[in-house]
Amino acid sequence: MRLKVLLLLVALVASIVFAQVTISVVACSDNADSLKWLAEEFMKRNPDVKVEITVLSWEVLYPRILADIAAKSAAFDVFNWDVMTAGAVSQGCVDLFQFMKENPDLVDPDYDFDDLLPLARDLSIWDGKLVGFPYFNNTMLFYYRKDLFEDPKIKQQFEQMFGRPLRVPTTWAEAVDVARFFTKKYNKNSPTEYGIALMFPTTHTMFYMYLLFFGPYRRSPEGLAKLGPVDIDYGDYFTADRKPAFANEFGLKAFEDIKALLPYAPDPLGSDYGETIEYFAKGIVAMVPQWTNPYLQFASSPVLQPADKKIGIAPMPGRSVAGNWALGINAFTTKEKQRAAFRFIQFATSKWADKEKLIRFAIAPVRKSTLEDPEAQKAIPWVSALPAIYADETFRPRIPEEPKLEDVTNIYFAKILAGELPLTIETLQKLADEWERILGK
């Protein structure tokens, strides 16, 4: 009898295992830890689905997704994708609006689409299709050494040197004096080696970092009068009539602001995401523009303890730049895997998951309920500041030609910053002409 029961149990377990559907998720390294944890939680609740997470850096992830879509190989069932690549990635993603109509049995009645932040939802839509569920409402923040900015002795020294009170800069022009003050080469009494950490390598980082400086001019009253309102799909790099917007005095001023700060940053043309995080975490710099999720790395740094006394968080001088991420389903995978994938991405972007991934991994929320949650606001200091920042962001282009535009732009920008190309409107116009060629205009 016992043998029969044991055999039945073995058969039951085997049937579950053999009926199990495996889905493969390709994820950016920034989202990896949260997605791995959510995959484990999902599998506990859904033993019929196995979720495998493949982690790639952004530089590798984007071309890998595009290659998978072009080949229709379905190497991955779920894409964790940067919504600013929507035009290109959407060509290989399931329209979730249509999918939910065709599979109503899978739709969670408690998902609450109205709770999604409008911008996060809109950035996941391309050409009227919902090509991903919003996952990570990333934006850039201005981190600074709160203890240094509030130190009476340091404040007195700054005022003696510059004739005005020390404060967290609200414009890039203000940031220059502050960065110089906190750089030992120019102020032997500086408590930090450098004033600010900047990242302008010849990678996609260059493309979004420029917007931190160009955005304030593009969105100024003068910029809007000359260039027109910003189209969310074409972003701040374009005019309202979809022409390059940077070959003018605004584009020049943005570069001038960048170049004014370069002497006060460690290796600004060679440093990228990881290096600038390290500079601030180790106390080498007094300020750094960075994304939301490095906060936990800063808060765990021995140099920055106690974190609430040493880490200050402010809006970006000028404007921030959006860096949202979504979870989409590969249009070329099997129907069975698409159904399993939908269940996972719906779970991973639910109200419960949105709050948990914020508290555990500092993944910026895509839901209003999380932003308003007292526990969430207490757990991560920047939560309460996000609504105002989200309302003031700049955007990269999301059109299908974006990868080619980015590649040519990064080369031009790198040469300008290195002094290999003259900083003139003529140089910027040559880049604009390259854009027109790529766009076929």
Short mmCIF file of C-alpha atoms in Angstrom, two decimals:
data_model
loop_
_atom_site.label_atom_id
_atom_site.label_comp_id
_atom_site.label_asym_id
_atom_site.label_seq_id
_atom_site.Cartn_x
_atom_site.Cartn_y
_atom_site.Cartn_z
CA MET A 1 0.00 0.00 0.00
CA ARG A 2 2.77 2.42 0.95
CA LEU A 3 4.57 1.55 -2.26
CA LYS A 4 1.46 2.38 -4.30
CA VAL A 5 1.07 5.75 -2.55
CA LEU A 6 4.73 6.52 -3.13
CA LEU A 7 4.45 5.62 -6.79
CA LEU A 8 1.37 7.79 -7.14
CA LEU A 9 3.21 10.73 -5.55
CA VAL A 10 6.17 10.20 -7.86
CA ALA A 11 3.82 10.08 -10.85
CA LEU A 12 2.09 13.26 -9.70
CA VAL A 13 5.36 15.13 -9.28
CA ALA A 14 6.59 13.84 -12.63
CA SER A 15 3.41 14.98 -14.35
CA ILE A 16 3.87 18.48 -12.94
CA VAL A 17 7.51 18.58 -13.98
CA PHE A 18 6.84 17.29 -17.48
CA ALA A 19 3.90 19.69 -17.89
CA GLN A 20 6.04 22.59 -16.85
CA VAL A 21 6.56 25.34 -19.40
CA THR A 22 9.97 27.03 -19.40
CA ILE A 23 10.23 30.67 -20.40
CA SER A 24 13.46 32.55 -20.95
CA VAL A 25 13.73 36.19 -19.86
CA VAL A 26 16.57 38.41 -21.05
CA ALA A 27 17.19 41.27 -18.64
CA CYS A 28 19.36 44.33 -18.20
CA SER A 29 21.86 44.05 -15.35
CA ASP A 30 20.14 46.94 -13.52
CA ASN A 31 16.93 44.91 -13.30
CA ALA A 32 18.52 41.50 -12.83
CA ASP A 33 18.36 41.10 -9.05
CA SER A 34 14.75 42.22 -8.81
CA LEU A 35 13.65 40.01 -11.72
CA LYS A 36 15.47 36.98 -10.32
CA TRP A 37 13.75 37.45 -6.98
CA LEU A 38 10.35 37.97 -8.60
CA ALA A 39 10.89 34.88 -10.75
CA GLU A 40 11.42 32.80 -7.61
CA GLU A 41 8.29 34.26 -6.00
CA PHE A 42 6.30 33.62 -9.17
CA MET A 43 7.44 30.00 -9.44
CA LYS A 44 6.44 29.33 -5.82
CA ARG A 45 2.92 30.36 -6.77
CA ASN A 46 3.00 28.86 -10.28
CA PRO A 47 4.87 25.53 -10.29
CA ASP A 48 3.73 24.82 -13.86
CA VAL A 49 6.02 27.60 -15.18
CA LYS A 50 9.80 27.72 -14.94
CA VAL A 51 11.38 31.15 -15.40
CA GLU A 52 15.00 31.42 -16.48
CA ILE A 53 16.72 34.83 -16.34
CA THR A 54 19.62 35.72 -18.64
CA VAL A 55 21.44 38.91 -17.62
CA LEU A 56 23.21 41.15 -20.13
CA SER A 57 24.70 44.63 -19.95
CA TRP A 58 22.81 47.35 -21.81
CA GLU A 59 25.49 47.49 -24.53
CA VAL A 60 24.97 43.79 -25.25
CA LEU A 61 21.26 43.53 -24.44
CA TYR A 62 19.90 45.98 -27.00
CA PRO A 63 21.66 44.53 -30.09
CA ARG A 64 20.88 41.02 -28.82
CA ILE A 65 17.16 41.78 -28.66
CA LEU A 66 17.22 43.39 -32.11
CA ALA A 67 19.09 40.39 -33.54
CA ASP A 68 16.57 37.98 -32.00
CA ILE A 69 13.70 39.97 -33.48
CA ALA A 70 15.30 40.21 -36.91
CA ALA A 71 15.99 36.47 -37.01
CA LYS A 72 12.58 35.58 -35.50
CA SER A 73 14.50 32.98 -33.54
CA ALA A 74 12.63 33.32 -30.24
CA ALA A 75 15.82 32.76 -28.27
CA PHE A 76 14.04 34.66 -25.51
CA ASP A 77 10.36 34.65 -24.61
CA VAL A 78 10.39 37.84 -22.56
CA PHE A 79 12.34 41.02 -23.25
CA ASN A 80 13.27 43.46 -20.49
CA TRP A 81 13.67 46.48 -22.73
CA ASP A 82 14.44 50.19 -22.53
CA VAL A 83 11.23 51.97 -23.56
CA MET A 84 13.27 54.57 -25.44
CA THR A 85 13.94 51.81 -27.97
CA ALA A 86 10.22 51.21 -28.50
CA GLY A 87 10.17 51.91 -32.24
CA ALA A 88 12.78 49.24 -32.93
CA VAL A 89 11.80 46.66 -30.28
CA SER A 90 8.05 46.88 -30.89
CA GLN A 91 8.47 45.12 -34.21
CA GLY A 92 9.07 41.89 -32.33
CA CYS A 93 6.76 42.28 -29.33
CA VAL A 94 3.22 41.04 -28.75
CA ASP A 95 0.52 43.72 -28.64
CA LEU A 96 -0.70 43.19 -25.09
CA PHE A 97 -3.95 45.07 -25.77
CA GLN A 98 -4.84 42.47 -28.40
CA PHE A 99 -3.42 39.59 -26.36
CA MET A 100 -5.65 40.39 -23.39
CA LYS A 101 -8.71 40.50 -25.64
CA GLU A 102 -7.83 37.06 -27.00
CA ASN A 103 -6.87 35.60 -23.60
CA PRO A 104 -9.29 37.09 -21.06
CA ASP A 105 -8.86 34.07 -18.79
CA LEU A 106 -5.29 35.19 -18.00
CA VAL A 107 -6.06 38.79 -17.10
CA ASP A 108 -5.90 39.49 -13.37
CA PRO A 109 -9.01 41.50 -12.38
CA ASP A 110 -6.95 43.14 -9.62
CA TYR A 111 -4.14 44.30 -11.91
CA ASP A 112 -5.60 47.85 -11.99
CA PHE A 113 -4.33 49.54 -15.16
CA ASP A 114 -5.59 52.88 -13.87
CA ASP A 115 -3.03 52.68 -11.07
CA LEU A 116 -0.13 52.78 -13.58
CA LEU A 117 1.50 56.19 -13.84
CA PRO A 118 0.29 57.76 -17.10
CA LEU A 119 3.77 58.44 -18.48
CA ALA A 120 5.03 54.95 -17.62
CA ARG A 121 2.03 53.48 -19.41
CA ASP A 122 2.33 55.80 -22.43
CA LEU A 123 6.02 55.06 -22.89
CA SER A 124 5.16 51.35 -23.18
CA ILE A 125 2.85 52.05 -26.12
CA TRP A 126 4.06 52.32 -29.71
CA ASP A 127 1.83 53.00 -32.70
CA GLY A 128 -1.27 52.33 -30.60
CA LYS A 129 0.01 48.96 -29.37
CA LEU A 130 0.90 48.09 -25.78
CA VAL A 131 4.22 46.38 -26.38
CA GLY A 132 5.20 45.94 -22.74
CA PHE A 133 4.02 46.29 -19.17
CA PRO A 134 5.84 49.14 -17.37
CA TYR A 135 8.45 47.72 -14.99
CA PHE A 136 11.00 50.36 -13.95
CA ASN A 137 10.22 54.11 -13.97
CA ASN A 138 13.86 55.10 -13.91
CA THR A 139 15.03 58.71 -13.90
CA MET A 140 18.24 60.56 -13.10
CA LEU A 141 18.80 62.24 -9.73
CA PHE A 142 21.44 64.59 -8.43
CA TYR A 143 23.26 62.94 -5.50
CA TYR A 144 25.45 65.11 -3.30
CA ARG A 145 27.36 64.96 -0.02
CA LYS A 146 24.77 66.32 2.37
CA ASP A 147 27.20 66.45 5.27
CA LEU A 148 29.65 68.60 3.32
CA PHE A 149 27.03 71.00 1.99
CA GLU A 150 25.72 71.51 5.53
CA ASP A 151 29.10 71.83 7.27
CA PRO A 152 29.37 75.41 8.69
CA LYS A 153 33.13 75.60 8.12
CA ILE A 154 32.85 74.47 4.49
CA LYS A 155 29.95 76.85 3.89
CA GLN A 156 32.01 79.73 5.23
CA GLN A 157 34.99 78.83 3.02
CA PHE A 158 32.79 78.66 -0.08
CA GLU A 159 31.21 82.05 0.59
CA GLN A 160 34.63 83.61 1.11
CA MET A 161 35.81 82.16 -2.18
CA PHE A 162 32.76 82.89 -4.37
CA GLY A 163 30.86 85.61 -2.54
CA ARG A 164 27.62 83.67 -2.29
CA PRO A 165 26.19 80.94 -0.02
CA LEU A 166 26.93 77.31 -0.76
CA ARG A 167 23.84 75.46 -1.93
CA VAL A 168 22.95 72.46 -4.05
CA PRO A 169 23.13 73.79 -7.63
CA THR A 170 19.86 74.29 -9.48
CA THR A 171 21.53 75.12 -12.81
CA TRP A 172 24.65 73.77 -14.50
CA ALA A 173 26.16 77.26 -14.36
CA GLU A 174 25.89 77.16 -10.56
CA ALA A 175 27.37 73.66 -10.54
CA VAL A 176 30.66 74.90 -12.02
CA ASP A 177 31.67 76.96 -8.98
CA VAL A 178 30.58 74.23 -6.59
CA ALA A 179 32.50 71.56 -8.52
CA ARG A 180 35.60 73.75 -8.59
CA PHE A 181 35.38 74.37 -4.83
CA PHE A 182 35.28 70.61 -4.11
CA THR A 183 38.28 69.83 -6.37
CA LYS A 184 41.63 69.71 -4.55
CA LYS A 185 43.57 70.93 -7.58
CA TYR A 186 41.74 74.24 -7.29
CA ASN A 187 41.04 74.28 -3.56
CA LYS A 188 43.64 72.62 -1.35
CA ASN A 189 41.17 72.55 1.56
CA SER A 190 38.57 70.52 -0.35
CA PRO A 191 37.41 67.43 1.57
CA THR A 192 37.03 65.55 -1.75
CA GLU A 193 39.48 64.97 -4.57
CA TYR A 194 37.01 66.07 -7.25
CA GLY A 195 33.82 68.09 -7.33
CA ILE A 196 31.60 65.99 -9.60
CA ALA A 197 31.56 62.63 -11.35
CA LEU A 198 30.56 62.76 -15.01
CA MET A 199 30.24 59.99 -17.60
CA PHE A 200 30.78 60.79 -21.28
CA PRO A 201 32.24 57.60 -22.78
CA THR A 202 31.59 56.74 -26.43
CA THR A 203 28.59 54.55 -25.54
CA HIS A 204 24.83 55.01 -25.20
CA THR A 205 25.63 56.86 -21.95
CA MET A 206 26.86 59.80 -24.01
CA PHE A 207 23.51 59.98 -25.81
CA TYR A 208 21.41 60.39 -22.66
CA MET A 209 23.93 62.46 -20.68
CA TYR A 210 23.90 65.20 -23.32
CA LEU A 211 20.16 65.62 -22.73
CA LEU A 212 20.80 66.61 -19.12
CA PHE A 213 22.49 69.70 -20.52
CA PHE A 214 20.57 70.24 -23.77
CA GLY A 215 17.14 69.64 -22.20
CA PRO A 216 17.02 72.88 -20.18
CA TYR A 217 17.64 74.90 -23.36
CA ARG A 218 15.32 72.79 -25.52
CA ARG A 219 12.48 73.17 -22.99
CA SER A 220 13.13 76.84 -22.18
CA PRO A 221 10.60 79.43 -23.41
CA GLU A 222 13.10 80.44 -26.09
CA GLY A 223 13.73 76.84 -27.09
CA LEU A 224 10.05 76.00 -27.33
CA ALA A 225 9.38 79.16 -29.33
CA LYS A 226 12.09 78.29 -31.85
CA LEU A 227 11.86 74.49 -31.95
CA GLY A 228 8.24 73.84 -31.00
CA PRO A 229 6.79 71.40 -28.43
CA VAL A 230 8.45 68.04 -27.80
CA ASP A 231 6.97 64.94 -29.42
CA ILE A 232 7.26 62.06 -26.91
CA ASP A 233 8.22 59.60 -29.66
CA TYR A 234 10.88 61.80 -31.26
CA GLY A 235 12.05 63.33 -27.98
CA ASP A 236 14.07 66.43 -27.18
CA TYR A 237 16.64 65.81 -29.88
CA PHE A 238 14.02 66.77 -32.49
CA THR A 239 11.96 69.81 -33.38
CA ALA A 240 8.17 69.70 -33.47
CA ASP A 241 8.35 69.06 -37.22
CA ARG A 242 10.72 66.13 -36.62
CA LYS A 243 14.02 67.65 -37.67
CA PRO A 244 17.26 67.59 -35.65
CA ALA A 245 16.98 70.25 -32.94
CA PHE A 246 20.60 70.61 -31.79
CA ALA A 247 22.42 72.37 -34.66
CA ASN A 248 22.00 75.84 -33.16
CA GLU A 249 22.99 78.05 -30.24
CA PHE A 250 21.15 75.76 -27.81
CA GLY A 251 23.22 72.77 -28.88
CA LEU A 252 26.40 74.82 -28.49
CA LYS A 253 25.46 76.09 -25.04
CA ALA A 254 24.83 72.54 -23.84
CA PHE A 255 28.36 71.55 -24.87
CA GLU A 256 29.81 74.67 -23.29
CA ASP A 257 28.12 73.74 -19.99
CA ILE A 258 29.53 70.22 -20.20
CA LYS A 259 33.05 71.37 -21.03
CA ALA A 260 32.98 73.88 -18.16
CA LEU A 261 32.57 70.98 -15.70
CA LEU A 262 35.08 68.52 -17.19
CA PRO A 263 38.15 69.85 -15.27
CA TYR A 264 36.45 69.04 -11.98
CA ALA A 265 35.59 65.40 -12.77
CA PRO A 266 37.77 62.25 -12.66
CA ASP A 267 38.28 60.89 -16.19
CA PRO A 268 34.94 62.19 -17.50
CA LEU A 269 35.48 60.91 -21.06
CA GLY A 270 36.51 57.43 -19.91
CA SER A 271 34.18 56.88 -16.97
CA ASP A 272 30.82 55.18 -17.36
CA TYR A 273 27.97 54.09 -15.11
CA GLY A 274 29.96 51.84 -12.78
CA GLU A 275 32.92 54.16 -12.35
CA THR A 276 30.84 57.20 -11.39
CA ILE A 277 28.92 55.15 -8.83
CA GLU A 278 32.26 54.08 -7.34
CA TYR A 279 33.61 57.65 -7.24
CA PHE A 280 30.69 58.81 -5.12
CA ALA A 281 30.49 55.67 -2.98
CA LYS A 282 34.18 55.99 -2.07
CA GLY A 283 33.97 59.67 -1.22
CA ILE A 284 36.13 60.77 -4.17
CA VAL A 285 33.56 63.29 -5.43
CA ALA A 286 31.03 65.58 -3.78
CA MET A 287 28.32 65.31 -6.46
CA VAL A 288 27.14 62.89 -9.13
CA PRO A 289 24.20 62.80 -11.56
CA GLN A 290 23.04 59.18 -11.48
CA TRP A 291 20.01 56.95 -11.88
CA THR A 292 17.65 55.95 -9.07
CA ASN A 293 18.80 52.41 -8.30
CA PRO A 294 22.46 53.11 -7.32
CA TYR A 295 21.05 54.58 -4.11
CA LEU A 296 21.31 51.21 -2.33
CA GLN A 297 25.00 50.97 -3.27
CA PHE A 298 25.58 54.44 -1.88
CA ALA A 299 23.59 53.70 1.27
CA SER A 300 25.68 50.56 1.96
CA SER A 301 29.04 52.27 1.47
CA PRO A 302 31.11 52.50 4.70
CA VAL A 303 32.34 55.94 3.62
CA LEU A 304 28.79 57.28 3.42
CA GLN A 305 27.61 56.28 6.88
CA PRO A 306 25.27 57.29 8.35
CA ALA A 307 23.54 57.41 4.96
CA ASP A 308 20.76 59.76 6.02
CA LYS A 309 23.34 62.33 7.14
CA LYS A 310 25.78 62.01 4.23
CA ILE A 311 23.70 61.28 1.12
CA GLY A 312 21.67 64.16 -0.27
CA ILE A 313 19.24 63.73 -3.15
CA ALA A 314 17.98 66.59 -5.30
CA PRO A 315 16.38 67.13 -8.71
CA MET A 316 18.82 67.46 -11.57
CA PRO A 317 20.11 70.99 -12.26
CA GLY A 318 17.89 71.91 -15.18
CA ARG A 319 16.01 68.74 -16.15
CA SER A 320 16.31 65.00 -15.71
CA VAL A 321 16.12 62.38 -18.45
CA ALA A 322 13.74 59.41 -18.57
CA GLY A 323 15.15 55.87 -18.51
CA ASN A 324 12.08 53.65 -18.18
CA TRP A 325 12.02 49.90 -18.71
CA ALA A 326 9.25 47.48 -19.63
CA LEU A 327 8.63 43.75 -19.91
CA GLY A 328 7.44 42.58 -23.32
CA ILE A 329 6.62 39.21 -24.89
CA ASN A 330 8.41 37.91 -27.98
CA ALA A 331 5.93 37.82 -30.87
CA PHE A 332 7.78 34.90 -32.46
CA THR A 333 7.70 32.43 -29.57
CA THR A 334 5.01 29.75 -29.23
CA LYS A 335 1.48 30.50 -28.06
CA GLU A 336 2.01 28.27 -25.02
CA LYS A 337 5.09 30.24 -23.99
CA GLN A 338 3.35 33.55 -24.70
CA ARG A 339 0.59 32.60 -22.26
CA ALA A 340 3.13 31.62 -19.59
CA ALA A 341 5.15 34.77 -20.28
CA PHE A 342 2.04 36.94 -19.88
CA ARG A 343 1.34 35.43 -16.49
CA PHE A 344 4.89 36.23 -15.39
CA ILE A 345 5.07 39.84 -16.62
CA GLN A 346 1.61 40.53 -15.19
CA PHE A 347 2.80 39.22 -11.80
CA ALA A 348 6.11 41.13 -12.00
CA THR A 349 4.34 44.45 -12.63
CA SER A 350 1.47 44.00 -10.17
CA LYS A 351 0.82 46.35 -7.25
CA TRP A 352 2.43 43.94 -4.83
CA ALA A 353 5.53 43.45 -6.99
CA ASP A 354 5.92 47.17 -7.67
CA LYS A 355 6.17 47.97 -3.97
CA GLU A 356 8.35 44.96 -3.13
CA LYS A 357 10.93 45.64 -5.85
CA LEU A 358 11.13 49.27 -4.77
CA ILE A 359 11.77 48.47 -1.11
CA ARG A 360 14.11 45.55 -1.77
CA PHE A 361 15.99 46.74 -4.87
CA ALA A 362 15.31 50.50 -5.27
CA ILE A 363 13.53 49.90 -8.58
CA ALA A 364 11.62 53.15 -9.16
CA PRO A 365 7.85 52.52 -9.14
CA VAL A 366 5.49 52.55 -12.10
CA ARG A 367 2.38 52.80 -9.93
CA LYS A 368 0.66 55.67 -8.16
CA SER A 369 -0.18 53.46 -5.19
CA THR A 370 3.53 52.80 -4.57
CA LEU A 371 4.51 56.45 -4.85
CA GLU A 372 1.87 57.34 -2.28
CA ASP A 373 2.65 54.45 0.09
CA PRO A 374 4.13 55.67 3.45
CA GLU A 375 6.22 52.52 3.84
CA ALA A 376 7.72 52.98 0.37
CA GLN A 377 8.46 56.66 1.03
CA LYS A 378 10.19 55.77 4.27
CA ALA A 379 12.24 52.96 2.74
CA ILE A 380 13.77 54.93 -0.14
CA PRO A 381 14.37 58.68 0.38
CA TRP A 382 13.91 59.73 -3.24
CA VAL A 383 10.37 58.34 -3.58
CA SER A 384 8.66 61.52 -2.39
CA ALA A 385 10.69 63.61 -4.86
CA LEU A 386 9.81 61.52 -7.92
CA PRO A 387 6.44 63.03 -8.95
CA ALA A 388 7.95 66.48 -9.52
CA ILE A 389 10.94 64.99 -11.36
CA TYR A 390 8.75 62.79 -13.58
CA ALA A 391 6.80 65.89 -14.63
CA ASP A 392 9.99 67.61 -15.82
CA GLU A 393 11.90 64.92 -17.76
CA THR A 394 13.49 65.01 -21.19
CA PHE A 395 13.34 62.12 -23.66
CA ARG A 396 15.56 60.33 -26.12
CA PRO A 397 14.02 59.45 -29.50
CA ARG A 398 12.03 56.19 -29.56
CA ILE A 399 11.81 55.84 -33.33
CA PRO A 400 13.07 52.70 -35.17
CA GLU A 401 16.11 54.56 -36.49
CA GLU A 402 17.30 55.36 -32.95
CA PRO A 403 20.17 52.79 -32.88
CA LYS A 404 21.78 54.29 -35.98
CA LEU A 405 21.24 57.85 -34.77
CA GLU A 406 22.85 56.99 -31.45
CA ASP A 407 25.88 55.34 -33.02
CA VAL A 408 26.79 58.27 -35.25
CA THR A 409 26.01 60.84 -32.54
CA ASN A 410 28.23 59.22 -29.94
CA ILE A 411 31.22 59.43 -32.30
CA TYR A 412 30.62 63.10 -33.10
CA PHE A 413 30.01 64.05 -29.46
CA ALA A 414 33.10 62.19 -28.25
CA LYS A 415 35.28 64.00 -30.78
CA ILE A 416 33.81 67.37 -29.84
CA LEU A 417 34.48 66.81 -26.13
CA ALA A 418 37.98 65.54 -26.84
CA GLY A 419 38.76 68.60 -28.97
CA GLU A 420 39.13 66.54 -32.14
CA LEU A 421 36.23 68.40 -33.80
CA PRO A 422 35.58 72.12 -33.41
CA LEU A 423 32.63 73.10 -31.24
CA THR A 424 30.73 75.06 -33.87
CA ILE A 425 27.25 75.14 -35.32
CA GLU A 426 28.81 73.89 -38.56
CA THR A 427 30.01 70.73 -36.78
CA LEU A 428 26.59 70.16 -35.27
CA GLN A 429 24.98 70.77 -38.66
CA LYS A 430 27.15 68.04 -40.21
CA LEU A 431 25.80 65.66 -37.57
CA ALA A 432 22.26 66.86 -38.27
CA ASP A 433 22.86 66.13 -41.98
CA GLU A 434 23.90 62.59 -41.01
CA TRP A 435 20.65 62.24 -39.11
CA GLU A 436 18.67 63.43 -42.14
CA ARG A 437 20.45 60.85 -44.27
CA ILE A 438 19.64 58.05 -41.81
CA LEU A 439 16.02 59.18 -41.64
CA GLY A 440 15.83 59.30 -45.42
CA LYS A 441 14.80 62.93 -45.54
#
